[in-house]
PDB file of C-alpha atoms and ligand atoms in Angstrom:
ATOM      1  CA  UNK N  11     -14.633  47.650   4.623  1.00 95.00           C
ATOM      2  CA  UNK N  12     -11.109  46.660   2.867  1.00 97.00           C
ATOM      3  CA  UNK N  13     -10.762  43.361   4.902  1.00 98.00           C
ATOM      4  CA  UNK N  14     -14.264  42.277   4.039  1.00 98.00           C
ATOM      5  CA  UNK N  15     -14.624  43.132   0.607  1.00 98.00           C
ATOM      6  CA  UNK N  16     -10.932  41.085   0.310  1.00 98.00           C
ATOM      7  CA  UNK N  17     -12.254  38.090   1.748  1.00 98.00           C
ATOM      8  CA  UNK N  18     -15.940  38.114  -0.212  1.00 98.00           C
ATOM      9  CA  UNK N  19     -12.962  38.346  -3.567  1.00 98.00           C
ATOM     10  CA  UNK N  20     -10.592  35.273  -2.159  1.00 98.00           C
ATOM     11  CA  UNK N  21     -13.705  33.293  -0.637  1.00 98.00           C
ATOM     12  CA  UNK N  22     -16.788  33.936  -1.730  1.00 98.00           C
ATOM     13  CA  UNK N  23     -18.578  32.326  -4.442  1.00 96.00           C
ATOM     14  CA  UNK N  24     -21.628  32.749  -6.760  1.00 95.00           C
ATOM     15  CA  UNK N  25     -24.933  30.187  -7.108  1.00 92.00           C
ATOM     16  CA  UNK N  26     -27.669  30.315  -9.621  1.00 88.00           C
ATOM     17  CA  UNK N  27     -30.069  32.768  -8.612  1.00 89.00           C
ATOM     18  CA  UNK N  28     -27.968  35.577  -7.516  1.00 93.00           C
ATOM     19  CA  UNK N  29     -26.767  33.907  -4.017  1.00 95.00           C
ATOM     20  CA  UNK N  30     -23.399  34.795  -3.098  1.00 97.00           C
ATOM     21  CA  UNK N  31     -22.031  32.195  -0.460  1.00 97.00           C
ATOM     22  CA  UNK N  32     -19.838  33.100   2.066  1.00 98.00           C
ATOM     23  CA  UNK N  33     -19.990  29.721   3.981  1.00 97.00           C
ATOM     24  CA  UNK N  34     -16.480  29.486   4.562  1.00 98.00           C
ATOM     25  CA  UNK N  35     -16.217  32.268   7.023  1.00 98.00           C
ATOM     26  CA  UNK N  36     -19.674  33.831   7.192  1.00 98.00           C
ATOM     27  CA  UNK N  37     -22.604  31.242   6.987  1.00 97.00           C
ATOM     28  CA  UNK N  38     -20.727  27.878   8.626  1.00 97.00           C
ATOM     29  CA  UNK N  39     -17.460  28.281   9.347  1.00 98.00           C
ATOM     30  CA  UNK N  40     -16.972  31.656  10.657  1.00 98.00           C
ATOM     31  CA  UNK N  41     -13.934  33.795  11.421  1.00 98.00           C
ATOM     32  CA  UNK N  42     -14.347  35.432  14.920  1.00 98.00           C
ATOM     33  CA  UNK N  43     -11.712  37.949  13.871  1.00 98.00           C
ATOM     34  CA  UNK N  44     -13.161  39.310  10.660  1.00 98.00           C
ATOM     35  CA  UNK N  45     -16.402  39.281  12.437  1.00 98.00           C
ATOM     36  CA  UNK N  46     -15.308  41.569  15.502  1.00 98.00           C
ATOM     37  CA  UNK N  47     -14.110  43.840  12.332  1.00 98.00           C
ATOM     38  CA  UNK N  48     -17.449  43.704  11.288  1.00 98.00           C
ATOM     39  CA  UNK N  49     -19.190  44.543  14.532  1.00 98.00           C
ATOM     40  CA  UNK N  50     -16.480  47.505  15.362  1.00 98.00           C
ATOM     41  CA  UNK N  51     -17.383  49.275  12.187  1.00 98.00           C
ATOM     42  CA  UNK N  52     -21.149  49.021  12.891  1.00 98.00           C
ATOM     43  CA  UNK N  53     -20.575  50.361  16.504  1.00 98.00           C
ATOM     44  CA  UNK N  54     -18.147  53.274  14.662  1.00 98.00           C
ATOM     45  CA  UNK N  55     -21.237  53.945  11.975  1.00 98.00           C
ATOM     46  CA  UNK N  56     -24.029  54.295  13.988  1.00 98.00           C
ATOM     47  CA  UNK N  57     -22.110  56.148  17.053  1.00 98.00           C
ATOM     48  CA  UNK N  58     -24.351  59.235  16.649  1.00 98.00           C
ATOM     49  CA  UNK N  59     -26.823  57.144  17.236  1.00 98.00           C
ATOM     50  CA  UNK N  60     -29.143  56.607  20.453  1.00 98.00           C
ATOM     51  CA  UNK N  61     -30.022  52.778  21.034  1.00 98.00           C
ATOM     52  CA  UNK N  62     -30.545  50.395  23.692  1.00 98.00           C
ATOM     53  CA  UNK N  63     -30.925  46.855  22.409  1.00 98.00           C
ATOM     54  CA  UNK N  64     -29.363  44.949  19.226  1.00 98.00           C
ATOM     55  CA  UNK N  65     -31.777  42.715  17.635  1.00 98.00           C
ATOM     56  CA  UNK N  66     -31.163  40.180  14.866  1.00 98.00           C
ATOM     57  CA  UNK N  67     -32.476  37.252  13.284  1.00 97.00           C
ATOM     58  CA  UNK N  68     -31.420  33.841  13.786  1.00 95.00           C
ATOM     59  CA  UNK N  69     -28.944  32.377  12.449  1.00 93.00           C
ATOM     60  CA  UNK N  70     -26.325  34.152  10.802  1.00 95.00           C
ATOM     61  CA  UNK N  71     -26.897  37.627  12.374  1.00 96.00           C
ATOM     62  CA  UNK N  72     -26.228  36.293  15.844  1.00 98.00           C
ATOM     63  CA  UNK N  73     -22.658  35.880  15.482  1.00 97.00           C
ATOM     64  CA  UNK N  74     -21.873  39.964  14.619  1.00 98.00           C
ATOM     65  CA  UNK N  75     -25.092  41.451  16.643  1.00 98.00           C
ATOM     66  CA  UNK N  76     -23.727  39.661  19.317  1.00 98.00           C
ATOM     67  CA  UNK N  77     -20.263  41.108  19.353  1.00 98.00           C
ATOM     68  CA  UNK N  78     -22.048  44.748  18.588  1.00 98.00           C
ATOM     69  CA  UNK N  79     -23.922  44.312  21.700  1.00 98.00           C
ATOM     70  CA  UNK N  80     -20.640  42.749  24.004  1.00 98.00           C
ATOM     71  CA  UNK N  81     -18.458  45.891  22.323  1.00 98.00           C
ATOM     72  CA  UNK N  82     -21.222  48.402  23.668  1.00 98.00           C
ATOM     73  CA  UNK N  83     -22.505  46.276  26.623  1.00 98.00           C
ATOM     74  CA  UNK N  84     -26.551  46.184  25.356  1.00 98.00           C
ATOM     75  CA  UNK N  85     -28.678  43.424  25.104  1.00 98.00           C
ATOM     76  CA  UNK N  86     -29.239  41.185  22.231  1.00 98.00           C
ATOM     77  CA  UNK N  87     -32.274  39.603  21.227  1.00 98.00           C
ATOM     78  CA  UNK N  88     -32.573  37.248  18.031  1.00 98.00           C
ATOM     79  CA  UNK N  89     -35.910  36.688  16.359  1.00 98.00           C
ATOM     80  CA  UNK N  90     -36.853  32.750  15.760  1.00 96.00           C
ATOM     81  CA  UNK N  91     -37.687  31.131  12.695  1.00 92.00           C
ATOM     82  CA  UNK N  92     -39.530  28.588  15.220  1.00 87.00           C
ATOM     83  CA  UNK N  93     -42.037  28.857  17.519  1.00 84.00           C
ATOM     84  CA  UNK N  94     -41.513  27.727  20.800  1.00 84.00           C
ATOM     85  CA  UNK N  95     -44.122  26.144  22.911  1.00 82.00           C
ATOM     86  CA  UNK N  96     -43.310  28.348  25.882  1.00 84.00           C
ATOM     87  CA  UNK N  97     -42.792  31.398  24.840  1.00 80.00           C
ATOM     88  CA  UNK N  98     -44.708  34.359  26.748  1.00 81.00           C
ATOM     89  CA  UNK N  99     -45.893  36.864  25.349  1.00 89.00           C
ATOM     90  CA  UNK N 100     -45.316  35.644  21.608  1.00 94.00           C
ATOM     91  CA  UNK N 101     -45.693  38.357  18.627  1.00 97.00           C
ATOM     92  CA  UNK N 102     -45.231  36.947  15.460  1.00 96.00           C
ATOM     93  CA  UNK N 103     -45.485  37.708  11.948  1.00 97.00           C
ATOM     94  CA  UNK N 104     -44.242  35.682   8.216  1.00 96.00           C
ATOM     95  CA  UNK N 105     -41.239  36.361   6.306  1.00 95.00           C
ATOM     96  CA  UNK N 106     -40.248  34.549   2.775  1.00 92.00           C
ATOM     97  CA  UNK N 107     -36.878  32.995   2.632  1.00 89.00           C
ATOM     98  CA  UNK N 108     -34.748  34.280  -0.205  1.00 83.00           C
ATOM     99  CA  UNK N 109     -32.562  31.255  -0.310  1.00 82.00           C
ATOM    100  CA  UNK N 110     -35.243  28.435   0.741  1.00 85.00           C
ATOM    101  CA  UNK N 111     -38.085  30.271  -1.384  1.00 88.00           C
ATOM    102  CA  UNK N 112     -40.495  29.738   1.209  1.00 91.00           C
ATOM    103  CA  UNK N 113     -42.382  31.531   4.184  1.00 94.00           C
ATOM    104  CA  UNK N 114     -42.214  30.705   7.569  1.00 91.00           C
ATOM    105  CA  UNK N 115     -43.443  32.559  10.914  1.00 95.00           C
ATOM    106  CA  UNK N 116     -41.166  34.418  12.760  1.00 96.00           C
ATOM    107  CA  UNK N 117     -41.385  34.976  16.690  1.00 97.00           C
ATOM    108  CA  UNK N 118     -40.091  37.608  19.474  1.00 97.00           C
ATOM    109  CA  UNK N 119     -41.427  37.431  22.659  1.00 96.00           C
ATOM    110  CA  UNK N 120     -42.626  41.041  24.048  1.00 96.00           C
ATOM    111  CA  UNK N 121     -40.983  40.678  27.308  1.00 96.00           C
ATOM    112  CA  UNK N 122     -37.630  41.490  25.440  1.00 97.00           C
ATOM    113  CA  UNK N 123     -38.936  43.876  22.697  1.00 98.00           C
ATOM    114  CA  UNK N 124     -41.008  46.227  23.992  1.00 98.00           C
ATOM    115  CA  UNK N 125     -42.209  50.242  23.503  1.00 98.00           C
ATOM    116  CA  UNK N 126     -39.051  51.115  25.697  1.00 98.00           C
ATOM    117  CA  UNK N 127     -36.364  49.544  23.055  1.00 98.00           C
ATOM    118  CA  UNK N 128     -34.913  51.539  20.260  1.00 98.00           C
ATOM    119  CA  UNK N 129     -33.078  49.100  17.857  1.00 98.00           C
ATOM    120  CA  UNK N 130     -30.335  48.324  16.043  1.00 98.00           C
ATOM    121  CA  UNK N 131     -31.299  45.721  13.565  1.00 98.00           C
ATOM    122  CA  UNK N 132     -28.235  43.616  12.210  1.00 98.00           C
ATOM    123  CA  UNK N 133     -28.027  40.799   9.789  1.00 98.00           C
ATOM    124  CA  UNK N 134     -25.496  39.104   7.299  1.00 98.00           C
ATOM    125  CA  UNK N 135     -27.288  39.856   3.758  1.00 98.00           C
ATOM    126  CA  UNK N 136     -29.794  41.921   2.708  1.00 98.00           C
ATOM    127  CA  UNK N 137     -31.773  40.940  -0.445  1.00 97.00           C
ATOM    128  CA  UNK N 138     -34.871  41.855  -1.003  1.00 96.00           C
ATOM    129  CA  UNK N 139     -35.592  43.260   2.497  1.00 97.00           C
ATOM    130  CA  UNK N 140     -38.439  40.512   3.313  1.00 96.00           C
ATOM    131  CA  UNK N 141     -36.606  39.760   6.995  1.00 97.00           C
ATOM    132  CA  UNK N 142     -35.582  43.448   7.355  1.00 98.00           C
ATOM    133  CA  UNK N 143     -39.941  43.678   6.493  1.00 97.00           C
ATOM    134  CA  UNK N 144     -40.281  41.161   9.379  1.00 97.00           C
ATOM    135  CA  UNK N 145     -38.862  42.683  11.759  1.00 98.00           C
ATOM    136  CA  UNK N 146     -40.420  45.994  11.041  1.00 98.00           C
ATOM    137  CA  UNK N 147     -43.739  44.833  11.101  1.00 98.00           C
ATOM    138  CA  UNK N 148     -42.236  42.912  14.766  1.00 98.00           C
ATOM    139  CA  UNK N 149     -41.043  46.523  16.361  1.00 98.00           C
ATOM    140  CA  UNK N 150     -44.652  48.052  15.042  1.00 98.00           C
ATOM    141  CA  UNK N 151     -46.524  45.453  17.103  1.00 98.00           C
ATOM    142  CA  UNK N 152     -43.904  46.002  19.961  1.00 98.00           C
ATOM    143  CA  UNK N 153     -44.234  49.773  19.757  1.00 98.00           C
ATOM    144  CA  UNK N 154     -40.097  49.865  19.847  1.00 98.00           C
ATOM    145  CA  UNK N 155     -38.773  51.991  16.985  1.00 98.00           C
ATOM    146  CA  UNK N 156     -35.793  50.696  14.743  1.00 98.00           C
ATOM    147  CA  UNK N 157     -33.489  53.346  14.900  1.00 98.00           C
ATOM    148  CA  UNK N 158     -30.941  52.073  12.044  1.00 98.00           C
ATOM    149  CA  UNK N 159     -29.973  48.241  10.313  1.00 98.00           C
ATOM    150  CA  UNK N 160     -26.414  47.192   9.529  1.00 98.00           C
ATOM    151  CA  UNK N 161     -25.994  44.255   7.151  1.00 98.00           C
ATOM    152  CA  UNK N 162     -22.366  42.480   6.344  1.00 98.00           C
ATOM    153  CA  UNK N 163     -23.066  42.380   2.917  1.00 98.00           C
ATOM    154  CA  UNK N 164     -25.877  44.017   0.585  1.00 98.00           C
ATOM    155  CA  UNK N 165     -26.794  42.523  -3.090  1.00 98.00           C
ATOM    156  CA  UNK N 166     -27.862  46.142  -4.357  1.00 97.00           C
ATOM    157  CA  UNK N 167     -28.890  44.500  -7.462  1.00 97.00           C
ATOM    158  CA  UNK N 168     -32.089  43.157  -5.425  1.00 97.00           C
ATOM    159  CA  UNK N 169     -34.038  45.430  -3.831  1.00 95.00           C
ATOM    160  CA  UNK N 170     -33.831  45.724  -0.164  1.00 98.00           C
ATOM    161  CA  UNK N 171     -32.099  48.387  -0.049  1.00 98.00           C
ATOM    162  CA  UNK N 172     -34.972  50.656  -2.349  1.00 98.00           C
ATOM    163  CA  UNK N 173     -37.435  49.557   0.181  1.00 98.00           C
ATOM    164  CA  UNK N 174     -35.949  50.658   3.458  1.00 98.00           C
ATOM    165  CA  UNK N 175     -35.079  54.193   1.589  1.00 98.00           C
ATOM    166  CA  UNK N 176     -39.028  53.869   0.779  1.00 98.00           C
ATOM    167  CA  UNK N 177     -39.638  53.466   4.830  1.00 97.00           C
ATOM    168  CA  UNK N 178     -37.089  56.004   5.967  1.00 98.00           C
ATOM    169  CA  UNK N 179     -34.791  53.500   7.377  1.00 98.00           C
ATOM    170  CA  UNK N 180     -31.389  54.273   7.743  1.00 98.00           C
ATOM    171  CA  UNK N 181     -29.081  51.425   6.979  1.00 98.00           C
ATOM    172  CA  UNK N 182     -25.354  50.419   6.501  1.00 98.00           C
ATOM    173  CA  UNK N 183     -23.974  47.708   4.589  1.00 98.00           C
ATOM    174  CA  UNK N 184     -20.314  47.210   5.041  1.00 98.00           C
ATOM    175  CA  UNK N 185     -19.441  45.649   1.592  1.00 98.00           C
ATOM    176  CA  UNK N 186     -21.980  45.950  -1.819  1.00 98.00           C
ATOM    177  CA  UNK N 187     -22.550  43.519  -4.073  1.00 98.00           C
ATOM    178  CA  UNK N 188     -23.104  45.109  -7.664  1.00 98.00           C
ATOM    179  CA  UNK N 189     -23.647  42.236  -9.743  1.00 97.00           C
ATOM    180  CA  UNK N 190     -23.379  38.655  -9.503  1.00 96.00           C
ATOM    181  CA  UNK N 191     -23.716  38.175 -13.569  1.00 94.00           C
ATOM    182  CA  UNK N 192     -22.218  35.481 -15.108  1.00 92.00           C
ATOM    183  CA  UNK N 193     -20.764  34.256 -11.644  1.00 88.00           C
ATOM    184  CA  UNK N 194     -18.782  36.752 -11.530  1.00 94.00           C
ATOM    185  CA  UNK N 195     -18.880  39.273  -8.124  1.00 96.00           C
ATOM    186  CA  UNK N 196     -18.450  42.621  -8.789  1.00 97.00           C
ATOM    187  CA  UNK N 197     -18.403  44.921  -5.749  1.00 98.00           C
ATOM    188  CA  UNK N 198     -18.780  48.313  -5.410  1.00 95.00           C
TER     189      UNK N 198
HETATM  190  P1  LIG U  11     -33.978  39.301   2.306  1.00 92.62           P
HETATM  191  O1  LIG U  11     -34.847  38.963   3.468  1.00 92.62           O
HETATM  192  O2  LIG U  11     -33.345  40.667   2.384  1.00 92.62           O
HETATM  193  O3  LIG U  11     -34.643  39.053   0.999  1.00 92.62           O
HETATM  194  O4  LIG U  11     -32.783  38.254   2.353  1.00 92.62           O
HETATM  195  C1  LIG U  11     -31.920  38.306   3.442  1.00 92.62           C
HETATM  196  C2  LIG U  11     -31.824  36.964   4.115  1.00 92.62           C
HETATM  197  O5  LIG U  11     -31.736  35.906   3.165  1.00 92.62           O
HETATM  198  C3  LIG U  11     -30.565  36.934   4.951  1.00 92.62           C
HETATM  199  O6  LIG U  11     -30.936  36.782   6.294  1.00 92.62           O
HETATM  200  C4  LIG U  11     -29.775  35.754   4.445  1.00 92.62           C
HETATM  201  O7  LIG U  11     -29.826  34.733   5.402  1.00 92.62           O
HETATM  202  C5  LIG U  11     -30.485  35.272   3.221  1.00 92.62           C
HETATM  203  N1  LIG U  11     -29.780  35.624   1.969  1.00 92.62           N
HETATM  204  C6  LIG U  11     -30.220  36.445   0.991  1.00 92.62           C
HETATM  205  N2  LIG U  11     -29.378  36.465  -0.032  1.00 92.62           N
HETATM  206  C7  LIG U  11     -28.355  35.669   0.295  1.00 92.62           C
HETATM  207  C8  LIG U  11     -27.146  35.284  -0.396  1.00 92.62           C
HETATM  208  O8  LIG U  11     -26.837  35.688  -1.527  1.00 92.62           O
HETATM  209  N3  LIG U  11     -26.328  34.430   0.283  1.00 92.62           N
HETATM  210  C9  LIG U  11     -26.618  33.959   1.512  1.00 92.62           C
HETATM  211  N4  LIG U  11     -25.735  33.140   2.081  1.00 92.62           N
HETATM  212  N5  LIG U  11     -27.748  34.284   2.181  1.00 92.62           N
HETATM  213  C10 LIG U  11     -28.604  35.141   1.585  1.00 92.62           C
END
């Protein structure tokens, strides 16, 4: 995606640690417009595709699953990194955090992730896959079946993107990161 790729060269800017931040219209500020250009190419890539409910992780995935799922009317569920006191029907499993370098427990509740839902997982980065992990081991306890994932941006020098190809997950990433070496970004 031209306009993305663009906007990760003009805006985007490299950490220690291979962490690309995008927190200018991504991660904290976030532009509405190139984020509705982000959920209209997922919807166009995975049109041959059969789903029923967009699911994504909180926070930075709500903003494009939840254009995905007003563009093609579905539901949208986001996983929490906290664990409410009231949910029903709680399944849970851990995830490490690339960027804090910790684990925490994530949470869905079954009453909106079930064996009836086919998926669309979407997020803003994949890394090393550990929350894409999370939320197949979520959908396995649920009985739903992910039927693709869509990130905005994949770091293919990690290796997320080896380990859903290892699971049989399709997946879409609508700009690659090559290298972040030297702080430079290099996309493919
Ligand atoms: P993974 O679980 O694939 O290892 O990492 C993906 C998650 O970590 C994403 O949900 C994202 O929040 C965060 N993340 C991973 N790498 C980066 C990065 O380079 N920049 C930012 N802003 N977040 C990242």
């Amino acid at each position: 995606m031209d306009i993305l790729k663009e906007r990760i060269m003009q805006d985007g800017k490299c950490y220690p640690g291979g962490i690309l931040k995008v927190d200018s219209f991504i991660n904290h500020q976030m532009d509405p417009n190139l984020m509705m250009d982000c959920a209209k190419e997922f919807v166009r890539l995975f049109s041959d595709l059969h789903f029923n409910k967009i699911v994504t992780i909180e926070a930075s995935g709500i903003a494009p699953a939840i254009l995905v799922g007003y563009i093609l009317q579905l539901p949208v569920v986001f996983i929490k990194k906290k664990q409410p006191k009231t949910m029903d029907n709680m399944l849970s499993t851990v995830v490490h955090s690339f960027t804090k370098d910790r684990d925490y427990t994530v949470c869905i509740s079954n009453s909106f992730l079930t064996e009836d839902d086919h998926v669309i997982f979407i997020d803003d980065f994949l890394a090393n896959g550990n929350a894409a992990n999370g939320v197949i081991e979520l959908c396995a306890l649920a009985g739903a079946k992910i039927e693709a994932m869509g990130f905005i941006i994949e770091k293919a020098f990690q290796h997320g993107g080896d380990f859903l190809r290892s699971k049989g997950i399709k997946y879409e990433a609508l700009a690659t990161v090559e290298s972040l070496d030297n702080c430079q970004i290099l996309l493919k």
